[in-house]
Amino acid sequence: GSYRFEAIPNEWIANTDKQIRSSTDRWVNAFNFGGPIVQDRLFFYGSGRIFRSKSVQAANNLGAIPDRKEATDEWFGKITASLTDSMSLNFGYRHRPTTIENAGIGANDSPSVGTDTEGTNRVISANYDWFIGNRSTLSVKYVRMDEQSETVALTDLGFQPTFDPNNLAAMGRVTIGGIAVGGAALNLNRQNYYRDEVKADFTQFFDLAGMQHQAKVGFGWDQGVEDLTRVSNGWGDITNI
């Protein structure tokens, strides 16, 4: 096993006299460990990474902006089983949740157009291998990937309020004097996705005409499903023509 710690404090970053500026505190803890559960037959492995980042004393062309905070945790675990001298089974799981506060504020954006984001990424995998002989192998694999993401506007303008051309900043996201004001164009942007995949293949090695060959036969099946929800914030993006 091993452990690693990484730190870049904000105080270690030199100050700047630029109008657009940002200093970042970053902290990372990471580890991994593994070993046998049953000698020569069953083994485990695990790892993790804890990431924290915070942008402080940030400013853009409009002025000071709120701190951007990001947190990501990543966990992985794996079991490997040697069922017999010729059969093995592997099972793994990865989990990676992330949150970001005060995201999406660019160089020419008011803090009101920012967003909060939350998401999770997961992967499950299982793999079976059978070494039938010194010239034949069978492999079966299953993978499921799952990703969930949700972004919410910091400023809630409601859904299509009574339109007021004299108060465009309350109607949606609009650029006035080169600065984007109002709120994020989308009040909610939820994008969830998952994918299942199964594959199996049989491989036969053989010699023919003084050369070595491989013959393979197998099948695969997969499906991907997306669930997308988008709700405009106010009237969304507005352009004054």
PDB file of C-alpha atoms in Angstrom:
ATOM      1  CA  GLY A   1       0.000   0.000   0.000  1.00  0.00           C
ATOM      2  CA  SER A   2       0.935   3.658  -0.284  1.00  0.00           C
ATOM      3  CA  TYR A   3      -0.268   7.125   0.713  1.00  0.00           C
ATOM      4  CA  ARG A   4       0.337  10.500  -0.919  1.00  0.00           C
ATOM      5  CA  PHE A   5      -0.487  14.000   0.292  1.00  0.00           C
ATOM      6  CA  GLU A   6      -0.270  17.077  -1.910  1.00  0.00           C
ATOM      7  CA  ALA A   7      -0.823  20.664  -0.813  1.00  0.00           C
ATOM      8  CA  ILE A   8      -0.648  23.966  -2.701  1.00  0.00           C
ATOM      9  CA  PRO A   9      -1.818  26.646  -0.253  1.00  0.00           C
ATOM     10  CA  ASN A  10      -3.040  29.979  -1.534  1.00  0.00           C
ATOM     11  CA  GLU A  11      -0.271  31.692   0.437  1.00  0.00           C
ATOM     12  CA  TRP A  12       2.361  30.038  -1.756  1.00  0.00           C
ATOM     13  CA  ILE A  13       1.040  31.714  -4.912  1.00  0.00           C
ATOM     14  CA  ALA A  14       2.422  35.155  -5.749  1.00  0.00           C
ATOM     15  CA  ASN A  15       0.035  38.099  -5.887  1.00  0.00           C
ATOM     16  CA  THR A  16      -0.809  39.712  -9.210  1.00  0.00           C
ATOM     17  CA  ASP A  17      -1.710  43.253 -10.187  1.00  0.00           C
ATOM     18  CA  LYS A  18      -3.933  42.085 -13.074  1.00  0.00           C
ATOM     19  CA  GLN A  19      -7.640  42.915 -13.112  1.00  0.00           C
ATOM     20  CA  ILE A  20      -8.551  39.270 -13.734  1.00  0.00           C
ATOM     21  CA  ARG A  21      -7.041  37.212 -10.944  1.00  0.00           C
ATOM     22  CA  SER A  22      -7.563  34.114  -8.844  1.00  0.00           C
ATOM     23  CA  SER A  23      -5.557  32.239  -6.238  1.00  0.00           C
ATOM     24  CA  THR A  24      -6.266  28.602  -5.493  1.00  0.00           C
ATOM     25  CA  ASP A  25      -5.954  26.435  -2.409  1.00  0.00           C
ATOM     26  CA  ARG A  26      -5.569  22.800  -3.471  1.00  0.00           C
ATOM     27  CA  TRP A  27      -5.364  19.746  -1.215  1.00  0.00           C
ATOM     28  CA  VAL A  28      -5.124  16.131  -2.347  1.00  0.00           C
ATOM     29  CA  ASN A  29      -5.068  12.938  -0.297  1.00  0.00           C
ATOM     30  CA  ALA A  30      -4.544   9.677  -2.188  1.00  0.00           C
ATOM     31  CA  PHE A  31      -3.948   6.098  -1.116  1.00  0.00           C
ATOM     32  CA  ASN A  32      -3.990   2.512  -2.351  1.00  0.00           C
ATOM     33  CA  PHE A  33      -3.612  -0.869  -0.721  1.00  0.00           C
ATOM     34  CA  GLY A  34      -4.002  -4.500  -1.669  1.00  0.00           C
ATOM     35  CA  GLY A  35      -3.190  -8.033  -0.678  1.00  0.00           C
ATOM     36  CA  PRO A  36      -4.423 -11.597  -0.355  1.00  0.00           C
ATOM     37  CA  ILE A  37      -7.629 -12.677   1.341  1.00  0.00           C
ATOM     38  CA  VAL A  38      -7.070 -16.382   0.685  1.00  0.00           C
ATOM     39  CA  GLN A  39      -3.505 -17.321  -0.208  1.00  0.00           C
ATOM     40  CA  ASP A  40      -3.024 -17.857  -3.945  1.00  0.00           C
ATOM     41  CA  ARG A  41      -6.803 -17.753  -4.552  1.00  0.00           C
ATOM     42  CA  LEU A  42      -8.517 -14.520  -3.523  1.00  0.00           C
ATOM     43  CA  PHE A  43      -7.060 -11.003  -3.576  1.00  0.00           C
ATOM     44  CA  PHE A  44      -8.311  -7.465  -2.927  1.00  0.00           C
ATOM     45  CA  TYR A  45      -7.253  -3.995  -4.008  1.00  0.00           C
ATOM     46  CA  GLY A  46      -8.581  -0.590  -3.019  1.00  0.00           C
ATOM     47  CA  SER A  47      -7.682   3.027  -3.744  1.00  0.00           C
ATOM     48  CA  GLY A  48      -9.025   6.490  -3.047  1.00  0.00           C
ATOM     49  CA  ARG A  49      -8.396  10.119  -3.910  1.00  0.00           C
ATOM     50  CA  ILE A  50      -9.829  13.095  -2.022  1.00  0.00           C
ATOM     51  CA  PHE A  51      -9.493  16.378  -3.917  1.00  0.00           C
ATOM     52  CA  ARG A  52     -10.391  19.818  -2.552  1.00  0.00           C
ATOM     53  CA  SER A  53      -9.905  23.104  -4.396  1.00  0.00           C
ATOM     54  CA  LYS A  54     -10.935  26.650  -3.504  1.00  0.00           C
ATOM     55  CA  SER A  55     -10.349  29.768  -5.610  1.00  0.00           C
ATOM     56  CA  VAL A  56     -10.034  32.797  -3.347  1.00  0.00           C
ATOM     57  CA  GLN A  57      -9.501  36.540  -3.837  1.00  0.00           C
ATOM     58  CA  ALA A  58     -10.812  36.147  -7.380  1.00  0.00           C
ATOM     59  CA  ALA A  59     -11.885  39.018  -9.625  1.00  0.00           C
ATOM     60  CA  ASN A  60     -12.929  39.532 -13.237  1.00  0.00           C
ATOM     61  CA  ASN A  61     -13.596  42.595 -15.389  1.00  0.00           C
ATOM     62  CA  LEU A  62     -16.673  43.420 -13.278  1.00  0.00           C
ATOM     63  CA  GLY A  63     -14.956  43.166  -9.885  1.00  0.00           C
ATOM     64  CA  ALA A  64     -14.727  40.642  -7.061  1.00  0.00           C
ATOM     65  CA  ILE A  65     -16.430  37.280  -7.586  1.00  0.00           C
ATOM     66  CA  PRO A  66     -17.349  34.611  -5.007  1.00  0.00           C
ATOM     67  CA  ASP A  67     -15.000  31.751  -4.191  1.00  0.00           C
ATOM     68  CA  ARG A  68     -15.237  28.763  -6.484  1.00  0.00           C
ATOM     69  CA  LYS A  69     -15.199  25.536  -4.450  1.00  0.00           C
ATOM     70  CA  GLU A  70     -14.675  22.079  -5.921  1.00  0.00           C
ATOM     71  CA  ALA A  71     -14.740  18.736  -4.112  1.00  0.00           C
ATOM     72  CA  THR A  72     -14.119  15.379  -5.767  1.00  0.00           C
ATOM     73  CA  ASP A  73     -13.873  11.991  -4.061  1.00  0.00           C
ATOM     74  CA  GLU A  74     -12.812   8.935  -6.024  1.00  0.00           C
ATOM     75  CA  TRP A  75     -13.048   5.400  -4.640  1.00  0.00           C
ATOM     76  CA  PHE A  76     -12.108   2.142  -6.335  1.00  0.00           C
ATOM     77  CA  GLY A  77     -12.268  -1.446  -5.166  1.00  0.00           C
ATOM     78  CA  LYS A  78     -11.415  -4.722  -6.878  1.00  0.00           C
ATOM     79  CA  ILE A  79     -11.659  -8.419  -6.030  1.00  0.00           C
ATOM     80  CA  THR A  80      -9.661 -10.981  -8.010  1.00  0.00           C
ATOM     81  CA  ALA A  81     -10.435 -14.668  -7.597  1.00  0.00           C
ATOM     82  CA  SER A  82      -8.427 -17.552  -8.984  1.00  0.00           C
ATOM     83  CA  LEU A  83     -11.249 -20.109  -9.126  1.00  0.00           C
ATOM     84  CA  THR A  84      -8.985 -22.863 -10.433  1.00  0.00           C
ATOM     85  CA  ASP A  85      -5.548 -22.966 -11.993  1.00  0.00           C
ATOM     86  CA  SER A  86      -7.168 -22.127 -15.331  1.00  0.00           C
ATOM     87  CA  MET A  87     -10.101 -19.867 -14.345  1.00  0.00           C
ATOM     88  CA  SER A  88     -10.108 -16.341 -12.931  1.00  0.00           C
ATOM     89  CA  LEU A  89     -12.818 -13.842 -12.016  1.00  0.00           C
ATOM     90  CA  ASN A  90     -12.401 -10.089 -11.510  1.00  0.00           C
ATOM     91  CA  PHE A  91     -14.942  -7.681 -10.072  1.00  0.00           C
ATOM     92  CA  GLY A  92     -14.358  -3.921  -9.768  1.00  0.00           C
ATOM     93  CA  TYR A  93     -16.323  -0.841  -8.731  1.00  0.00           C
ATOM     94  CA  ARG A  94     -15.434   2.853  -9.103  1.00  0.00           C
ATOM     95  CA  HIS A  95     -17.385   5.725  -7.510  1.00  0.00           C
ATOM     96  CA  ARG A  96     -16.567   9.390  -8.226  1.00  0.00           C
ATOM     97  CA  PRO A  97     -18.871  12.138  -6.851  1.00  0.00           C
ATOM     98  CA  THR A  98     -18.101  15.813  -7.582  1.00  0.00           C
ATOM     99  CA  THR A  99     -19.586  19.114  -6.422  1.00  0.00           C
ATOM    100  CA  ILE A 100     -18.706  22.617  -7.674  1.00  0.00           C
ATOM    101  CA  GLU A 101     -20.005  25.820  -6.095  1.00  0.00           C
ATOM    102  CA  ASN A 102     -20.059  29.160  -7.949  1.00  0.00           C
ATOM    103  CA  ALA A 103     -19.100  27.679 -11.293  1.00  0.00           C
ATOM    104  CA  GLY A 104     -19.503  29.165 -14.762  1.00  0.00           C
ATOM    105  CA  ILE A 105     -18.452  32.746 -13.930  1.00  0.00           C
ATOM    106  CA  GLY A 106     -16.235  33.958 -16.749  1.00  0.00           C
ATOM    107  CA  ALA A 107     -14.089  37.044 -17.248  1.00  0.00           C
ATOM    108  CA  ASN A 108     -17.078  39.156 -18.353  1.00  0.00           C
ATOM    109  CA  ASP A 109     -19.811  37.638 -16.186  1.00  0.00           C
ATOM    110  CA  SER A 110     -21.695  38.953 -13.198  1.00  0.00           C
ATOM    111  CA  PRO A 111     -21.661  36.490 -10.269  1.00  0.00           C
ATOM    112  CA  SER A 112     -25.448  36.248 -10.662  1.00  0.00           C
ATOM    113  CA  VAL A 113     -25.051  34.110 -13.820  1.00  0.00           C
ATOM    114  CA  GLY A 114     -23.090  31.417 -11.966  1.00  0.00           C
ATOM    115  CA  THR A 115     -24.225  27.876 -11.241  1.00  0.00           C
ATOM    116  CA  ASP A 116     -23.832  25.063  -8.731  1.00  0.00           C
ATOM    117  CA  THR A 117     -23.005  21.626 -10.124  1.00  0.00           C
ATOM    118  CA  GLU A 118     -23.307  18.177  -8.601  1.00  0.00           C
ATOM    119  CA  GLY A 119     -22.515  14.906 -10.312  1.00  0.00           C
ATOM    120  CA  THR A 120     -21.591  11.272  -9.801  1.00  0.00           C
ATOM    121  CA  ASN A 121     -19.753   8.844 -12.050  1.00  0.00           C
ATOM    122  CA  ARG A 122     -19.839   5.080 -11.396  1.00  0.00           C
ATOM    123  CA  VAL A 123     -18.367   2.081 -13.190  1.00  0.00           C
ATOM    124  CA  ILE A 124     -19.023  -1.591 -12.420  1.00  0.00           C
ATOM    125  CA  SER A 125     -17.044  -4.270 -14.243  1.00  0.00           C
ATOM    126  CA  ALA A 126     -16.866  -8.061 -14.075  1.00  0.00           C
ATOM    127  CA  ASN A 127     -14.547 -10.250 -16.124  1.00  0.00           C
ATOM    128  CA  TYR A 128     -14.331 -14.042 -16.362  1.00  0.00           C
ATOM    129  CA  ASP A 129     -11.393 -15.789 -18.111  1.00  0.00           C
ATOM    130  CA  TRP A 130     -10.989 -19.497 -18.771  1.00  0.00           C
ATOM    131  CA  PHE A 131      -7.712 -20.790 -20.169  1.00  0.00           C
ATOM    132  CA  ILE A 132      -9.096 -24.023 -21.547  1.00  0.00           C
ATOM    133  CA  GLY A 133      -5.714 -25.211 -22.721  1.00  0.00           C
ATOM    134  CA  ASN A 134      -2.448 -23.811 -23.972  1.00  0.00           C
ATOM    135  CA  ARG A 135      -4.197 -22.867 -27.247  1.00  0.00           C
ATOM    136  CA  SER A 136      -7.799 -21.980 -26.266  1.00  0.00           C
ATOM    137  CA  THR A 137      -9.257 -19.191 -24.153  1.00  0.00           C
ATOM    138  CA  LEU A 138     -12.745 -17.994 -23.276  1.00  0.00           C
ATOM    139  CA  SER A 139     -13.451 -14.493 -21.957  1.00  0.00           C
ATOM    140  CA  VAL A 140     -16.745 -12.936 -20.785  1.00  0.00           C
ATOM    141  CA  LYS A 141     -17.000  -9.285 -19.716  1.00  0.00           C
ATOM    142  CA  TYR A 142     -19.749  -7.066 -18.318  1.00  0.00           C
ATOM    143  CA  VAL A 143     -19.469  -3.292 -17.820  1.00  0.00           C
ATOM    144  CA  ARG A 144     -22.004  -0.770 -16.547  1.00  0.00           C
ATOM    145  CA  MET A 145     -21.204   2.943 -16.657  1.00  0.00           C
ATOM    146  CA  ASP A 146     -23.456   5.432 -14.922  1.00  0.00           C
ATOM    147  CA  GLU A 147     -23.114   9.216 -14.933  1.00  0.00           C
ATOM    148  CA  GLN A 148     -25.427  11.681 -13.226  1.00  0.00           C
ATOM    149  CA  SER A 149     -25.007  15.446 -13.532  1.00  0.00           C
ATOM    150  CA  GLU A 150     -27.162  18.332 -12.339  1.00  0.00           C
ATOM    151  CA  THR A 151     -26.464  22.055 -12.743  1.00  0.00           C
ATOM    152  CA  VAL A 152     -28.670  24.636 -10.987  1.00  0.00           C
ATOM    153  CA  ALA A 153     -28.665  28.419 -11.495  1.00  0.00           C
ATOM    154  CA  LEU A 154     -27.547  30.537  -8.537  1.00  0.00           C
ATOM    155  CA  THR A 155     -30.177  33.156  -9.437  1.00  0.00           C
ATOM    156  CA  ASP A 156     -33.683  31.757  -9.897  1.00  0.00           C
ATOM    157  CA  LEU A 157     -35.656  34.000 -12.261  1.00  0.00           C
ATOM    158  CA  GLY A 158     -38.632  31.654 -12.519  1.00  0.00           C
ATOM    159  CA  PHE A 159     -40.011  30.231 -15.751  1.00  0.00           C
ATOM    160  CA  GLN A 160     -40.922  32.826 -18.402  1.00  0.00           C
ATOM    161  CA  PRO A 161     -42.146  35.691 -16.175  1.00  0.00           C
ATOM    162  CA  THR A 162     -44.167  38.516 -17.684  1.00  0.00           C
ATOM    163  CA  PHE A 163     -41.698  40.042 -20.100  1.00  0.00           C
ATOM    164  CA  ASP A 164     -40.405  43.487 -19.157  1.00  0.00           C
ATOM    165  CA  PRO A 165     -38.112  45.064 -21.795  1.00  0.00           C
ATOM    166  CA  ASN A 166     -37.124  47.736 -19.275  1.00  0.00           C
ATOM    167  CA  ASN A 167     -35.695  45.150 -16.861  1.00  0.00           C
ATOM    168  CA  LEU A 168     -33.884  42.616 -19.057  1.00  0.00           C
ATOM    169  CA  ALA A 169     -31.638  41.446 -16.205  1.00  0.00           C
ATOM    170  CA  ALA A 170     -34.743  40.002 -14.503  1.00  0.00           C
ATOM    171  CA  MET A 171     -35.842  38.272 -17.715  1.00  0.00           C
ATOM    172  CA  GLY A 172     -32.841  35.979 -18.319  1.00  0.00           C
ATOM    173  CA  ARG A 173     -29.168  36.056 -19.230  1.00  0.00           C
ATOM    174  CA  VAL A 174     -28.342  39.211 -21.171  1.00  0.00           C
ATOM    175  CA  THR A 175     -25.143  41.107 -21.990  1.00  0.00           C
ATOM    176  CA  ILE A 176     -25.263  44.796 -21.043  1.00  0.00           C
ATOM    177  CA  GLY A 177     -22.184  46.974 -21.498  1.00  0.00           C
ATOM    178  CA  GLY A 178     -20.092  43.914 -22.294  1.00  0.00           C
ATOM    179  CA  ILE A 179     -20.998  42.187 -18.997  1.00  0.00           C
ATOM    180  CA  ALA A 180     -23.364  39.202 -18.787  1.00  0.00           C
ATOM    181  CA  VAL A 181     -25.983  39.862 -16.093  1.00  0.00           C
ATOM    182  CA  GLY A 182     -29.271  38.378 -14.922  1.00  0.00           C
ATOM    183  CA  GLY A 183     -29.020  34.654 -14.301  1.00  0.00           C
ATOM    184  CA  ALA A 184     -27.763  31.506 -15.948  1.00  0.00           C
ATOM    185  CA  ALA A 185     -29.702  30.687 -19.135  1.00  0.00           C
ATOM    186  CA  LEU A 186     -30.849  27.366 -17.652  1.00  0.00           C
ATOM    187  CA  ASN A 187     -32.426  27.117 -14.233  1.00  0.00           C
ATOM    188  CA  LEU A 188     -31.921  23.344 -14.308  1.00  0.00           C
ATOM    189  CA  ASN A 189     -29.738  21.216 -16.543  1.00  0.00           C
ATOM    190  CA  ARG A 190     -29.962  17.561 -15.523  1.00  0.00           C
ATOM    191  CA  GLN A 191     -28.212  14.991 -17.702  1.00  0.00           C
ATOM    192  CA  ASN A 192     -28.222  11.384 -16.518  1.00  0.00           C
ATOM    193  CA  TYR A 193     -26.746   8.585 -18.606  1.00  0.00           C
ATOM    194  CA  TYR A 194     -26.010   4.901 -18.243  1.00  0.00           C
ATOM    195  CA  ARG A 195     -24.595   2.221 -20.502  1.00  0.00           C
ATOM    196  CA  ASP A 196     -24.597  -1.572 -20.210  1.00  0.00           C
ATOM    197  CA  GLU A 197     -22.255  -3.772 -22.210  1.00  0.00           C
ATOM    198  CA  VAL A 198     -21.741  -7.539 -22.414  1.00  0.00           C
ATOM    199  CA  LYS A 199     -19.011  -9.160 -24.499  1.00  0.00           C
ATOM    200  CA  ALA A 200     -17.863 -12.761 -24.881  1.00  0.00           C
ATOM    201  CA  ASP A 201     -15.232 -14.236 -27.149  1.00  0.00           C
ATOM    202  CA  PHE A 202     -13.537 -17.578 -27.749  1.00  0.00           C
ATOM    203  CA  THR A 203      -9.986 -17.660 -29.126  1.00  0.00           C
ATOM    204  CA  GLN A 204      -8.219 -20.640 -30.690  1.00  0.00           C
ATOM    205  CA  PHE A 205      -4.535 -20.579 -31.601  1.00  0.00           C
ATOM    206  CA  PHE A 206      -3.256 -22.957 -34.272  1.00  0.00           C
ATOM    207  CA  ASP A 207      -0.340 -23.509 -36.641  1.00  0.00           C
ATOM    208  CA  LEU A 208      -0.803 -23.728 -40.376  1.00  0.00           C
ATOM    209  CA  ALA A 209       1.702 -23.593 -43.232  1.00  0.00           C
ATOM    210  CA  GLY A 210       4.555 -22.734 -40.901  1.00  0.00           C
ATOM    211  CA  MET A 211       2.722 -19.783 -39.354  1.00  0.00           C
ATOM    212  CA  GLN A 212       0.796 -19.195 -36.128  1.00  0.00           C
ATOM    213  CA  HIS A 213      -2.824 -18.048 -36.426  1.00  0.00           C
ATOM    214  CA  GLN A 214      -5.699 -16.949 -34.210  1.00  0.00           C
ATOM    215  CA  ALA A 215      -9.344 -17.722 -34.825  1.00  0.00           C
ATOM    216  CA  LYS A 216     -11.882 -15.730 -32.829  1.00  0.00           C
ATOM    217  CA  VAL A 217     -15.632 -15.945 -32.456  1.00  0.00           C
ATOM    218  CA  GLY A 218     -17.843 -14.024 -30.076  1.00  0.00           C
ATOM    219  CA  PHE A 219     -20.744 -11.673 -29.570  1.00  0.00           C
ATOM    220  CA  GLY A 220     -21.449  -8.326 -27.968  1.00  0.00           C
ATOM    221  CA  TRP A 221     -24.486  -6.399 -26.780  1.00  0.00           C
ATOM    222  CA  ASP A 222     -24.755  -2.896 -25.399  1.00  0.00           C
ATOM    223  CA  GLN A 223     -27.295  -0.167 -24.772  1.00  0.00           C
ATOM    224  CA  GLY A 224     -27.035   3.475 -23.792  1.00  0.00           C
ATOM    225  CA  VAL A 225     -29.848   5.439 -22.170  1.00  0.00           C
ATOM    226  CA  GLU A 226     -29.937   9.209 -21.549  1.00  0.00           C
ATOM    227  CA  ASP A 227     -32.396  11.149 -19.399  1.00  0.00           C
ATOM    228  CA  LEU A 228     -32.125  14.855 -20.227  1.00  0.00           C
ATOM    229  CA  THR A 229     -34.080  17.623 -18.459  1.00  0.00           C
ATOM    230  CA  ARG A 230     -33.571  21.311 -19.218  1.00  0.00           C
ATOM    231  CA  VAL A 231     -35.630  24.180 -17.809  1.00  0.00           C
ATOM    232  CA  SER A 232     -34.974  27.756 -18.926  1.00  0.00           C
ATOM    233  CA  ASN A 233     -34.243  30.431 -16.359  1.00  0.00           C
ATOM    234  CA  GLY A 234     -36.596  33.327 -17.045  1.00  0.00           C
ATOM    235  CA  TRP A 235     -36.614  33.512 -20.856  1.00  0.00           C
ATOM    236  CA  GLY A 236     -33.145  31.972 -21.184  1.00  0.00           C
ATOM    237  CA  ASP A 237     -30.553  33.775 -23.324  1.00  0.00           C
ATOM    238  CA  ILE A 238     -31.697  37.241 -24.369  1.00  0.00           C
ATOM    239  CA  THR A 239     -30.152  39.397 -27.096  1.00  0.00           C
ATOM    240  CA  ASN A 240     -31.031  43.065 -27.374  1.00  0.00           C
ATOM    241  CA  ILE A 241     -31.231  43.900 -31.093  1.00  0.00           C
TER     242      ILE A 241
END
